[in-house]
Amino acid sequence: MKRRQFIGATVATGLSASIAPGAGTVRAADRAAFDNFELNELTVAALQEGMTAGRWTARRLVELYRGRIDAIDKRGPAINAVVELNPDALAIANGLDAERRAGKVRGPLHGIPVLIKDNIDTADRMQTTAGALALAGSIAPRDAFIVERLRAAGAVLLGKTNLSEWANFRSRPSSSGWSGRGGQTRNPYALNRSPCGSSSGSGSAGAANLAAVTIGTETDGSILCPSSVNGLVGIKPTVGLWSRSGIIPISHSQDTAGPMCRTVADAAVLLGALTGVDPRDSATEASRGRALSDYRQALDANALRGARIGVVRRHINVAAKGNAVFEEAVAALKRAGADLVDPTDFEAPAALGAAEGTVLHYEFKAGVEAYLATLGGRVPHRTLADIIAFNKANAAREGSTFGQESLERAAALGDLSSQEYLDALATSRRLSRDEGIDALLARHQVEALVAITTGPSWPIDHVSGDRFGGGSSTWAAVAGYPAITVPMGMIQGLPIGLSFMGPAWSEARLIGLAYAFEQATKARRAPTFQPVI
């Protein structure tokens, strides 16, 4: 069971908080301009080469991406992926350009514009709201640890992306990519289609070349699904590889942020730059001696040769056309030299979905209230009950599209000493690890598993909510293990991804396998902003 299944005020600086009137219409002349964008599909390495050669400066990259956001995100197709631009981005870029002129380049992210999800704290003039009007105006007192790492690496924080409100932990049904603060985000491949959640804005923005790279967060599928349906590479790291401090939480046992990029190489650059042990997140202690600061060393176009990989087929339940693309991907793995064990299938006990749901609701209440306590009175809410009351009092703005059943269920629960919670946590870990990923790897003597990430995007529907058609994210999500999705093909103009899953701390090996598949298939296609598919 996916989180998307069982949970089913302000306007950002200079940006509309909802989809503009007439959104979704794209003239042929405009589409040509979109396709000819100067930075279209450029990698981090290409941007660095351009800055080294003097073709661009960091400031110029910011200006170009801002222009792209204005043309694509707020006008024209009006994807509505970016909820707020950083008013300090040009000043940050100017400082980094001065460093470059003085001969100091901090690393591969120096001067690279990055968009991050609006549940990640930045101690600047941008808000952090998780898309909720209840947190409108909230300015974090301190950067999230991964934002500290971004700044230290020389990245330019370009702005924040829209998300499914409360990271899609608000109600059932819900529409991925909708929040009270940001409105509805659209899929750039087909504007009537869902960007998937909850890192929907990061997925749409990355696909549409609104920034060099983007960052999302995942509890179960919220990096992998939007990456898959938006034609991106998404990495859900081992829990603890990236710190979660300063990120509005759902679940301390499952949450992690991760890269969402157009290439495996870019995702590898971003992944390594943000690792580190953080005293504010005890889970990161386990990464000591296991994390790399640069995962580019794992990029190996021949990594699939001789790799023994299990093929997961059961319990994915995507449409037949998705299965056809998957068969082509399996054939590509064989051609690249992989030794496949096919099938290598999970059992899918209903107990796993039920246990995960219980764990998430308990941990959400505890985590959100702990996060609110860090704000030092910057918002008038102290408890989840306060948030629920705010939403009821502001139903015309915050409750007219979807309810808040998940918030209400979580608020009614006890604390993390509850036996119900402890039993559910133990069940989740046993079924996903001991009897799940670890068991399959050992039984079939494989080093990784592959599966369809999810089906193609579905039409946006504010009446019935998401028509999510299945996926493979739950096992790695509940286990806290890494997974990487890579574009594997298209279905009538809509992208679909292939996921590589492995044991804890196997990011380097998975990156190598994913890179080899990417190089063998070259399956990513840039979006064409079709009004309807």
PDB file of N, CA and C in Angstrom, residues 173-174 402 461-467:
ATOM      1  N   PRO A 173      -9.374  11.208  -0.843  1.00  0.00           N
ATOM      2  CA  PRO A 173      -8.367  11.263  -1.894  1.00  0.00           C
ATOM      3  C   PRO A 173      -7.607  12.586  -1.886  1.00  0.00           C
ATOM      4  N   SER A 174      -6.536  12.635  -2.669  1.00  0.00           N
ATOM      5  CA  SER A 174      -5.805  13.875  -2.866  1.00  0.00           C
ATOM      6  C   SER A 174      -5.364  13.937  -4.317  1.00  0.00           C
ATOM      7  N   PHE A 402      -9.775  19.327  -0.770  1.00  0.00           N
ATOM      8  CA  PHE A 402      -9.620  18.028  -0.120  1.00  0.00           C
ATOM      9  C   PHE A 402      -9.771  18.177   1.384  1.00  0.00           C
ATOM     10  N   ASP A 461      -7.345  15.157 -11.333  1.00  0.00           N
ATOM     11  CA  ASP A 461      -8.769  15.016 -11.018  1.00  0.00           C
ATOM     12  C   ASP A 461      -9.009  15.525  -9.598  1.00  0.00           C
ATOM     13  N   HIS A 462      -9.636  16.689  -9.475  1.00  0.00           N
ATOM     14  CA  HIS A 462      -9.910  17.271  -8.162  1.00  0.00           C
ATOM     15  C   HIS A 462     -11.230  16.801  -7.568  1.00  0.00           C
ATOM     16  N   VAL A 463     -11.885  15.863  -8.237  1.00  0.00           N
ATOM     17  CA  VAL A 463     -13.095  15.269  -7.686  1.00  0.00           C
ATOM     18  C   VAL A 463     -12.782  13.924  -7.044  1.00  0.00           C
ATOM     19  N   SER A 464     -12.177  13.042  -7.821  1.00  0.00           N
ATOM     20  CA  SER A 464     -11.895  11.692  -7.334  1.00  0.00           C
ATOM     21  C   SER A 464     -10.474  11.508  -6.842  1.00  0.00           C
ATOM     22  N   GLY A 465      -9.597  12.466  -7.121  1.00  0.00           N
ATOM     23  CA  GLY A 465      -8.219  12.366  -6.662  1.00  0.00           C
ATOM     24  C   GLY A 465      -7.357  11.530  -7.590  1.00  0.00           C
ATOM     25  N   ASP A 466      -6.172  11.178  -7.109  1.00  0.00           N
ATOM     26  CA  ASP A 466      -5.187  10.456  -7.917  1.00  0.00           C
ATOM     27  C   ASP A 466      -5.710   9.084  -8.347  1.00  0.00           C
ATOM     28  N   ARG A 467      -5.363   8.720  -9.567  1.00  0.00           N
ATOM     29  CA  ARG A 467      -5.655   7.375 -10.063  1.00  0.00           C
ATOM     30  C   ARG A 467      -4.352   6.595 -10.143  1.00  0.00           C
TER      31      ARG A 467
END
